[in-house]
CSV table of C-alpha atoms in Angstrom, one decimal:
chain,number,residue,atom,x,y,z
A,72,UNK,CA,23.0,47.2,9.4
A,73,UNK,CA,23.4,47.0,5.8
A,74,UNK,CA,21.0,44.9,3.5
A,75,UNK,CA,23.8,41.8,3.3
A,76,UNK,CA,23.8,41.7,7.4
A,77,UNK,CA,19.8,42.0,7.2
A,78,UNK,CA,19.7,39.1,4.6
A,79,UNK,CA,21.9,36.8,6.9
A,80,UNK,CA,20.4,37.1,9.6
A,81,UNK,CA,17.1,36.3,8.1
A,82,UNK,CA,18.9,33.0,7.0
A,83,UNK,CA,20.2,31.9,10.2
A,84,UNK,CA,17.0,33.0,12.1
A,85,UNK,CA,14.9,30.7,9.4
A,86,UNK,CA,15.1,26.8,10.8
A,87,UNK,CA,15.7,24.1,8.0
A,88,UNK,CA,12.6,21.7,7.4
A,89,UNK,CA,12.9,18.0,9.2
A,90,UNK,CA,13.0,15.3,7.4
A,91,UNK,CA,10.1,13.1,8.6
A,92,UNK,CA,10.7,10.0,11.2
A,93,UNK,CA,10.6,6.4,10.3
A,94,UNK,CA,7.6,4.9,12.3
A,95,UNK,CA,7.2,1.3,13.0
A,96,UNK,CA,4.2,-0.4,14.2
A,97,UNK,CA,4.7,-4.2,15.7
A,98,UNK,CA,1.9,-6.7,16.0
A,99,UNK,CA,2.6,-9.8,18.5
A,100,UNK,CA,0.6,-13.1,19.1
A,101,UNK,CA,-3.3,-12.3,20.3
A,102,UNK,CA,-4.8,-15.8,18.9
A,103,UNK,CA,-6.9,-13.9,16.9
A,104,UNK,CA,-6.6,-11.5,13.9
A,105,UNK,CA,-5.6,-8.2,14.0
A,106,UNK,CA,-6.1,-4.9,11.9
A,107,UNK,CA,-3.4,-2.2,10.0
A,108,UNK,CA,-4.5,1.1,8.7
A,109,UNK,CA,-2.1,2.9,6.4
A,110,UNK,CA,-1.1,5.8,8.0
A,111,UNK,CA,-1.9,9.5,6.2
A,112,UNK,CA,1.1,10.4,3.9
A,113,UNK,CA,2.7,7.3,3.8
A,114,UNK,CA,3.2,5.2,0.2
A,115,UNK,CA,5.7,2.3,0.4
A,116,UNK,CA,5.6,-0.2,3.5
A,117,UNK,CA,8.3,-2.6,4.9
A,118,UNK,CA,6.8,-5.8,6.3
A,119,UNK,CA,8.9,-8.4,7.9
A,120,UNK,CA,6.5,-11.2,8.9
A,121,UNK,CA,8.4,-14.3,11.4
A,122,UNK,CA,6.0,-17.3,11.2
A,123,UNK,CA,6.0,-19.5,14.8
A,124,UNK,CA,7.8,-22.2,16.1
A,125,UNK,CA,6.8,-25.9,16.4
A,126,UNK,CA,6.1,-27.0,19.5
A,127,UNK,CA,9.4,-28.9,21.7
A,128,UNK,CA,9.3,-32.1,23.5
A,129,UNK,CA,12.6,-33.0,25.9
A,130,UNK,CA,14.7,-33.8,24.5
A,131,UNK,CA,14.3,-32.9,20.9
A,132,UNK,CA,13.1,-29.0,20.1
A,133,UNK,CA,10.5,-27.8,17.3
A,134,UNK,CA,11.3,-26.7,14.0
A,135,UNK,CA,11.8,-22.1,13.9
A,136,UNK,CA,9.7,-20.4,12.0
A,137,UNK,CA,10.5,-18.7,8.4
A,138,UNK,CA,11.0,-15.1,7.8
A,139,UNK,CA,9.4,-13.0,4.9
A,140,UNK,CA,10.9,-9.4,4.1
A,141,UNK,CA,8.9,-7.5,1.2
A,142,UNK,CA,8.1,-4.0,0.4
A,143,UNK,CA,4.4,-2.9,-0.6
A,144,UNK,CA,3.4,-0.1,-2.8
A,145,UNK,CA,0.3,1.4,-0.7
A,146,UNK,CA,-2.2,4.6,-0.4
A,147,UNK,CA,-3.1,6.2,2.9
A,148,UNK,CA,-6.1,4.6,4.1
A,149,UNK,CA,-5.9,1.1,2.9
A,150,UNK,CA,-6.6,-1.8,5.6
A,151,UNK,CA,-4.6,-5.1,6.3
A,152,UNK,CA,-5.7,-7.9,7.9
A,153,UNK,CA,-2.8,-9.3,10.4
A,154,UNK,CA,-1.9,-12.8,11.5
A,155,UNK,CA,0.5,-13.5,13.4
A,156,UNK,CA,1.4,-17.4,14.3
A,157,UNK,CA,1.2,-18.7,17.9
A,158,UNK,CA,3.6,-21.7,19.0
A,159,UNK,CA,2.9,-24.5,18.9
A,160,UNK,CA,2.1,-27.1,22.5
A,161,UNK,CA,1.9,-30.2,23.9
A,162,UNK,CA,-0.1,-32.0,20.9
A,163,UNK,CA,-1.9,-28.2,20.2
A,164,UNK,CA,-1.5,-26.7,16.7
A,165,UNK,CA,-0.4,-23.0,17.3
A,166,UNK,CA,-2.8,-20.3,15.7
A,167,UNK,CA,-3.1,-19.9,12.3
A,168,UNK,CA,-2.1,-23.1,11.0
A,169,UNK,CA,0.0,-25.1,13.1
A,170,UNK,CA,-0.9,-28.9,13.0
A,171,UNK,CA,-1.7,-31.2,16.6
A,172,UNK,CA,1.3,-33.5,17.5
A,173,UNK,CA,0.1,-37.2,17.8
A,174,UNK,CA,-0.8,-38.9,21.2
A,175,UNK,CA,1.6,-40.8,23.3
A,176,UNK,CA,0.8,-44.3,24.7
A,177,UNK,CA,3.3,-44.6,27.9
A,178,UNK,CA,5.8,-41.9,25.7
A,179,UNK,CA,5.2,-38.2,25.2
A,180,UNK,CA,3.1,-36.7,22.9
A,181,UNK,CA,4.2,-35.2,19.7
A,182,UNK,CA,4.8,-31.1,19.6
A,183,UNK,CA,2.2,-29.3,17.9
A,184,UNK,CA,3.2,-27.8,14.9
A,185,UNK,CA,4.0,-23.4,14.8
A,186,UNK,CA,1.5,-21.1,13.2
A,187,UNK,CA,2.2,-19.1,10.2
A,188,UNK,CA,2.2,-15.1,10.5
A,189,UNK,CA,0.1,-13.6,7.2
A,190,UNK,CA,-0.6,-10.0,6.0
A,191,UNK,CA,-3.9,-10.3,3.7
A,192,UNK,CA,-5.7,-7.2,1.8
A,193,UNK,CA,-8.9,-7.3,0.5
A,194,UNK,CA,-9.2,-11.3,2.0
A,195,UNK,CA,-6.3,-12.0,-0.4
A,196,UNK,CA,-2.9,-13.2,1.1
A,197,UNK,CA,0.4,-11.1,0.3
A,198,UNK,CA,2.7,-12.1,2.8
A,199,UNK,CA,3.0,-15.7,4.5
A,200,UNK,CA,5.6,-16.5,6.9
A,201,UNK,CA,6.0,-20.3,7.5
A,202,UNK,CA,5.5,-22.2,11.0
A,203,UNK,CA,7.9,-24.5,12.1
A,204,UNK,CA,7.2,-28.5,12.9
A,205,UNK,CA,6.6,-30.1,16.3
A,206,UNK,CA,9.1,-32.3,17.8
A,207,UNK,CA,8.8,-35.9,18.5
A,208,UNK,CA,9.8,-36.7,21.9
A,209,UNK,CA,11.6,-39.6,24.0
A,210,UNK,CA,14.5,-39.8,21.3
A,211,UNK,CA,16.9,-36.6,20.3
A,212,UNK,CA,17.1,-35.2,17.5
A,213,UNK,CA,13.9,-35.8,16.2
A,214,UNK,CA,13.1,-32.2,15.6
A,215,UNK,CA,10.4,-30.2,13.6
A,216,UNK,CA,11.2,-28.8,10.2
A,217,UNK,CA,12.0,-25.2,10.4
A,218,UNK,CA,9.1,-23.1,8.4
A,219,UNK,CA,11.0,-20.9,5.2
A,220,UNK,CA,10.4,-20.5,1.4
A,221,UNK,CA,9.9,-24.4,1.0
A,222,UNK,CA,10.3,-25.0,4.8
A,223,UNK,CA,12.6,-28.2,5.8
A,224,UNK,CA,11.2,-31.8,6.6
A,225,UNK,CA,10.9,-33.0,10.2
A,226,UNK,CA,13.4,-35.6,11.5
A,227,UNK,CA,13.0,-39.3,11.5
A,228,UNK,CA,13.1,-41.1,14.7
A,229,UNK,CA,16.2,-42.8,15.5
A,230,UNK,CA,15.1,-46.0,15.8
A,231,UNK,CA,17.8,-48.7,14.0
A,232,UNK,CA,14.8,-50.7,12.5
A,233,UNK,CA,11.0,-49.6,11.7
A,234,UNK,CA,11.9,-45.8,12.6
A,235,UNK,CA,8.8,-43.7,12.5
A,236,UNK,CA,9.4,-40.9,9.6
A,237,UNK,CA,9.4,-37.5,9.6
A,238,UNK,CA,6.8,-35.2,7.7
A,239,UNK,CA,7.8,-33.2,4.9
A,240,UNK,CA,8.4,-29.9,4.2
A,241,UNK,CA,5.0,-27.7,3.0
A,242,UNK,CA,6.9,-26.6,-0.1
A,243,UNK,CA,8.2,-30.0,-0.8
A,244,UNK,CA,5.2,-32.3,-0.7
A,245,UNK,CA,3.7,-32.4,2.4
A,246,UNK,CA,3.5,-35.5,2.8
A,247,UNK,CA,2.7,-37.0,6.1
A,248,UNK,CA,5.9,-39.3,7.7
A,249,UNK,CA,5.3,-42.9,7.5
A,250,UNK,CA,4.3,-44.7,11.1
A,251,UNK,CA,7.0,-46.3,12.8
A,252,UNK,CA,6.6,-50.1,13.6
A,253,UNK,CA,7.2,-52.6,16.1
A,254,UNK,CA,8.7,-55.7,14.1
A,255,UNK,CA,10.0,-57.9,17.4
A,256,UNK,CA,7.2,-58.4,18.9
A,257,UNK,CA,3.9,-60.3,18.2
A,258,UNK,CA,1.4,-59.4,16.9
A,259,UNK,CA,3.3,-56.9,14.9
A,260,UNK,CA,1.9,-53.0,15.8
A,261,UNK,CA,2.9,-49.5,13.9
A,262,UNK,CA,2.2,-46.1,14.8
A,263,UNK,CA,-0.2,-44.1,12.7
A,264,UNK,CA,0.7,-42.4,9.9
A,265,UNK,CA,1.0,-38.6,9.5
A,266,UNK,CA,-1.9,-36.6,7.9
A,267,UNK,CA,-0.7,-34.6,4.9
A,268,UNK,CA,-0.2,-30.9,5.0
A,269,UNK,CA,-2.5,-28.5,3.2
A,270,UNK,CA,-2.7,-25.1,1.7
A,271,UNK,CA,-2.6,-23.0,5.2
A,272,UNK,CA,-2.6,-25.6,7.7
A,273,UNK,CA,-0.2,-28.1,8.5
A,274,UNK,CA,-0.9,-32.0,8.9
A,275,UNK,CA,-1.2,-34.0,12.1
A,276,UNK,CA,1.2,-35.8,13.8
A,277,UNK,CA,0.6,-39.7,13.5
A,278,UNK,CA,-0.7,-41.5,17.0
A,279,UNK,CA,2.1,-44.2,18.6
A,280,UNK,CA,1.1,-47.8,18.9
A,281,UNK,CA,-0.8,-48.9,21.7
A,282,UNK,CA,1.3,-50.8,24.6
A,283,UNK,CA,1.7,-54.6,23.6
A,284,UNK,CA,0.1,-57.3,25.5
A,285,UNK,CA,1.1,-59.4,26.7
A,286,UNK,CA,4.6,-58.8,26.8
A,287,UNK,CA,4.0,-55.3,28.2
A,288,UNK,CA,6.0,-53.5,25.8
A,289,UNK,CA,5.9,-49.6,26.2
A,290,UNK,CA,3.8,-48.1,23.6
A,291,UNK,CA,5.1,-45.4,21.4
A,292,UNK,CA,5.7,-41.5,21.3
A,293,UNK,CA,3.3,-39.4,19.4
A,294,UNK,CA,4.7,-37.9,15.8
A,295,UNK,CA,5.0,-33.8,15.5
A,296,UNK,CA,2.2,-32.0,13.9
A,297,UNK,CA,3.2,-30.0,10.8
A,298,UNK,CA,3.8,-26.4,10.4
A,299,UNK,CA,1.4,-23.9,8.8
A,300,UNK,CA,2.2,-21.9,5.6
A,301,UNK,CA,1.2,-21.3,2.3
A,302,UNK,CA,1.1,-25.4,1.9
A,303,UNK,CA,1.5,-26.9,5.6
A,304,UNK,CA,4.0,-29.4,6.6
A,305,UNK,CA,3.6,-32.5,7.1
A,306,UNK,CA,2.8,-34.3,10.2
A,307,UNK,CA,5.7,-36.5,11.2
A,308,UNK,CA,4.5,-40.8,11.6
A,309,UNK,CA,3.7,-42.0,15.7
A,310,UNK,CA,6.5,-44.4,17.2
A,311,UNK,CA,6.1,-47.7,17.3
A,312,UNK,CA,6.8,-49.8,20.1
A,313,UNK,CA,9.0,-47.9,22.4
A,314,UNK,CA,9.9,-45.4,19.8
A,315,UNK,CA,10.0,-42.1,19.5
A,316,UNK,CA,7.9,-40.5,16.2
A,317,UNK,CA,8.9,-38.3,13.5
A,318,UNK,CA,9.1,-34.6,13.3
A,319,UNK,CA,6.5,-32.5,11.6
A,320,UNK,CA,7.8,-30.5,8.7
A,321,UNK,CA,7.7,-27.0,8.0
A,322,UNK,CA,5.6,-24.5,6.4
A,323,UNK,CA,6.1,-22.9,3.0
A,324,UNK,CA,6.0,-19.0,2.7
A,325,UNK,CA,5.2,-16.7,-0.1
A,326,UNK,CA,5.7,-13.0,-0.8
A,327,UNK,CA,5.4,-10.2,-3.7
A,328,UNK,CA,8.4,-10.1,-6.2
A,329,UNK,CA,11.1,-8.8,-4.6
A,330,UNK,CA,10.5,-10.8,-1.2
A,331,UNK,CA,13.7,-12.1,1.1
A,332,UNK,CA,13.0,-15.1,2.5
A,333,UNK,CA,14.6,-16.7,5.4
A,334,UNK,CA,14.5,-20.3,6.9
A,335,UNK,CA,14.8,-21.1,10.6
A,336,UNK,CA,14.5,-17.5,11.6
A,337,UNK,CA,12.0,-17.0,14.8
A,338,UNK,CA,11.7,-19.0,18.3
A,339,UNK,CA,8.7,-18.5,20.1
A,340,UNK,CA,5.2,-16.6,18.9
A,341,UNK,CA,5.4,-15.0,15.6
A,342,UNK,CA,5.6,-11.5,14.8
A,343,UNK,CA,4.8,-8.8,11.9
A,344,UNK,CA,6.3,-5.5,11.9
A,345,UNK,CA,5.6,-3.0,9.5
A,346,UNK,CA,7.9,-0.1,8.8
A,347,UNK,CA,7.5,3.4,7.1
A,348,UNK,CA,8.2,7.2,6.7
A,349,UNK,CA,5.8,9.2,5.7
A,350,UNK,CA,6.3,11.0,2.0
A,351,UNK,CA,8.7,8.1,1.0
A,352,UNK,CA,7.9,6.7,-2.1
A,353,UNK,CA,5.2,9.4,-3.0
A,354,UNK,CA,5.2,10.9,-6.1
A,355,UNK,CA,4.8,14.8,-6.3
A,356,UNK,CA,1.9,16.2,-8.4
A,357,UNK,CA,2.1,16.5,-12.0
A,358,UNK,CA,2.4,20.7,-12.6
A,359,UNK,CA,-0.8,21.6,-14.7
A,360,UNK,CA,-0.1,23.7,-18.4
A,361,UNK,CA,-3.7,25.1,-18.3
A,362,UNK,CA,-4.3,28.5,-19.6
A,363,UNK,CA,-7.2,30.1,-18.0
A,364,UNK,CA,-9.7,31.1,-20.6
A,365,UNK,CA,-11.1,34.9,-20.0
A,366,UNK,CA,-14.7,35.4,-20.0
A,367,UNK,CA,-15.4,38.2,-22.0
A,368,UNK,CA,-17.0,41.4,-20.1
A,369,UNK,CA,-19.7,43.6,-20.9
A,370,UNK,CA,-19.2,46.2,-18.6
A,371,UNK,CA,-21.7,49.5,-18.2
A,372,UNK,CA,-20.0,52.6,-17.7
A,373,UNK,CA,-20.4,54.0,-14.4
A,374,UNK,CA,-21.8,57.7,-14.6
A,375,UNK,CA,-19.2,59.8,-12.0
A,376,UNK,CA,-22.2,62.3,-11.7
A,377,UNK,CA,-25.6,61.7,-10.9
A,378,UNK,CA,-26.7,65.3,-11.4
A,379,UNK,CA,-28.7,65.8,-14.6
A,380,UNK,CA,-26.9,67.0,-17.7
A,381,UNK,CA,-27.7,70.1,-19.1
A,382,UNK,CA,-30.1,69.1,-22.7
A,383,UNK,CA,-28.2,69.8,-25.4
A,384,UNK,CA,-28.1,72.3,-27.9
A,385,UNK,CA,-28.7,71.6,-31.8
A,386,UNK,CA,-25.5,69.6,-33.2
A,387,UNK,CA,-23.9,70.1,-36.1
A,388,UNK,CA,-22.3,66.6,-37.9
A,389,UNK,CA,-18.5,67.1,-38.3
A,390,UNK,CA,-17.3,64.6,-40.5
A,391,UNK,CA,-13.8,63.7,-40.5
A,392,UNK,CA,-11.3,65.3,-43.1
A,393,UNK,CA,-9.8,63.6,-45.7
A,394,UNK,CA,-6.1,64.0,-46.3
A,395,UNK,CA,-6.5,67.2,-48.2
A,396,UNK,CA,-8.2,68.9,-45.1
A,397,UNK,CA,-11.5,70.4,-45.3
A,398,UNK,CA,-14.0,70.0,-47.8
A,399,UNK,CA,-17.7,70.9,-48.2
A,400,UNK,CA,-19.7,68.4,-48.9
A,401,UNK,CA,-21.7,68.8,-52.7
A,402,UNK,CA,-25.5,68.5,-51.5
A,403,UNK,CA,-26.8,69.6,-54.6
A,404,UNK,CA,-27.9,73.5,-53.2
A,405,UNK,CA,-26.1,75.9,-53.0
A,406,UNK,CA,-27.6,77.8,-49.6
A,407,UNK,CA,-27.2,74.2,-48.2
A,408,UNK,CA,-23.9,73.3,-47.7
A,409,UNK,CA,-22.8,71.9,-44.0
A,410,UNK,CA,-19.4,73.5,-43.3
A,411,UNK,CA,-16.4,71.1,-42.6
A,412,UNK,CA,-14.4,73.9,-40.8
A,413,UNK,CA,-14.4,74.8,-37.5
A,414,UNK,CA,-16.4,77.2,-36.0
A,415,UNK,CA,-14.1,80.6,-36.7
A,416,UNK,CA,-13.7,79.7,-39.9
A,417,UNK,CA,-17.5,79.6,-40.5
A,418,UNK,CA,-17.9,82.9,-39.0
A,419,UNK,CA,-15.2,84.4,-41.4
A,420,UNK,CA,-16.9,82.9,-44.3
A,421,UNK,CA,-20.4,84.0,-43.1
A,422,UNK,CA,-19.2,87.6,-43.0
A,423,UNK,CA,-17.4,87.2,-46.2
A,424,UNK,CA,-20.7,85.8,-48.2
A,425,UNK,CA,-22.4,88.7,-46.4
A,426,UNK,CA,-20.0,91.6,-47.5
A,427,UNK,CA,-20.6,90.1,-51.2
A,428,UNK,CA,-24.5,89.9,-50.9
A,429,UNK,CA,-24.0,93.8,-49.6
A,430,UNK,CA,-22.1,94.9,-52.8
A,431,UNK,CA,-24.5,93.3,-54.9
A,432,UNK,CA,-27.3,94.7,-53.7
A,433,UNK,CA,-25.5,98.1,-54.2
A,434,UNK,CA,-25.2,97.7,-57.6
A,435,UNK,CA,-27.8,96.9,-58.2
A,436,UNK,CA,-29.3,99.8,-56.6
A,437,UNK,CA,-26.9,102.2,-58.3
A,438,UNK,CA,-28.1,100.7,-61.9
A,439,UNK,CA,-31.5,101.1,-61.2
A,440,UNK,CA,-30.6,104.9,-60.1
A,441,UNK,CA,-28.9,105.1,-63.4
């Protein structure tokens, strides 16, 4: 098989990387907080937090709750706190938030108002998701405020004269709805007012009037209790005579910039779902320019032989030639003169100076013979 074949095979044989999975993790209604731990390897979140809705009362139904949609820039490890908004009852407040519905004399009670749904780091709020408003019952159409950015205000009772009023929206006041009253009968009796709403809690429905004596008139219906939010609703006013009350109004909501919000968008308990794939949104590592510095080294020569050397004989110094080639070195005597030759040069020279020393010494025996 030639080195192509080989090459393609390898290919196929080598399986492509997986993108990773989106992951969701949902959090329902506990009545009590809950807890979120970034996941390893994951850097942007999706949150979509429903608040709750308001509590109903036959045959008017409470207010939905708001939606919040935001995306969060986070690191592995860090820890939310999780709310999420129960619905609101019979005269209960749902969890986190929701305001009571007003008491009933010889007419329903007033629908409790729907908790909000809120994602908190470090104790500080990021996301809040809007309950709905409690109902007023006995009439239609007096219905809770839904819960949303501003939320919407509760709905007024029916009533052609001294209607008990709805509360208003958390984002648009708060105010509490006005007490209906009971203007054809004496003495002259109103249902109670509606408490205000309030940064994370909404108001209380107002309480209807009492039953009138002595004409036996039929008390009146309780008003709805207010959603919770970022600024409650309000709580809607308590019926007067045989009256219904008002709705409660809804909950505000708030989110980071960038944040979709939506009114009217959850029936039931709230919910908070949080969405993510791990890597997404993570920046890659900066590549580092560094140029490794090197440590200079004083290394020892290893001896290859750990026999002793043989001592060494006397040296001669050989200095280096100039450009001419050899020279002798002027020392200043003449029978000391180190040699800048090599070694059969010297011994030519050494016979040389020795065949001259010869012939003068024969001449000078010769002239002493003569």
């Amino acid at each position: 098989m030639g080195s192509a074949a080989l090459l393609a095979v390898g290919q196929a044989a080598t399986p492509a990387a997986s993108a990773a999975a989106p992951q969701t993790a949902t959090f329902g209604y506990t009545g009590s907080g809950q807890g979120f731990v970034v996941p390893a390897g994951v850097c942007r979140l999706q949150v979509v937090a429903d608040g709750a809705q308001g509590g109903s009362v036959a045959p008017s139904t409470g207010g939905l709750g708001g939606q919040v949609s935001a995306q969060l820039t986070v690191e592995p490890g860090n820890v939310f706190r999780v709310q999420v908004g129960g619905q609101g009852g019979s005269t209960t407040g749902g969890y986190n938030g929701g305001g009571s519905g007003g008491a009933g004399t010889g007419r329903p009670d007033g629908g409790g108002g729907g908790g909000a749904s809120s994602v908190l780091r470090s104790g500080s709020p990021l996301i809040i998701a809007g309950g709905g408003g409690g109902a007023a019952g006995w009439l239609p159409d007096v219905n809770g405020g839904n819960g949303g950015r501003d939320g919407t205000d509760g709905g007024d009772d029916g009533a052609a004269v001294g209607a008990a009023r709805g509360g208003q929206a958390g984002g648009k006041g708060a105010a509490g709805g006005q007490g209906g009253t009971v203007i054809n009968n004496s003495p002259t009796l109103a249902g109670e007012d509606g408490e205000a709403g309030t940064p994370d809690s909404g108001g209380a429905g107002g309480a209807g009037n009492a039953d009138i004596a002595p004409s036996g008139t039929t008390g009146g219906a309780g008003g709805g209790g207010g959603g919770g939010g970022a600024i409650g609703g309000g709580g809607g006013g308590g019926g007067g005579g045989a009256n219904s009350g008002g709705g409660g109004g809804g909950g505000s909501s708030i989110g980071p910039t960038g944040s979709t919000f939506s009114d009217g968008a959850r029936s039931g308990n709230g919910q908070i779902t949080f969405s993510y794939t791990p890597g997404e949104g993570c920046s890659s590592p900066s590549p580092t320019n560094s140029t490794p510095t090197a440590s200079p080294t004083n290394a020892t020569p290893t001896p290859t032989s750990t026999s002793t050397p043989p001592s060494p004989g006397p040296t001669t110094s050989v200095p280096t030639g100039g450009p001419s080639g050899g020279q002798l070195a002027d020392t200043g005597s003449s029978s000391a003169r180190p040699l800048l030759f090599g070694a059969g040069l010297l011994t030519a020279l050494g016979l040389a100076i020795t065949l001259v020393r010869a012939g003068h010494r024969r001449a000078t025996s010769r002239g002493r013979r003569d």
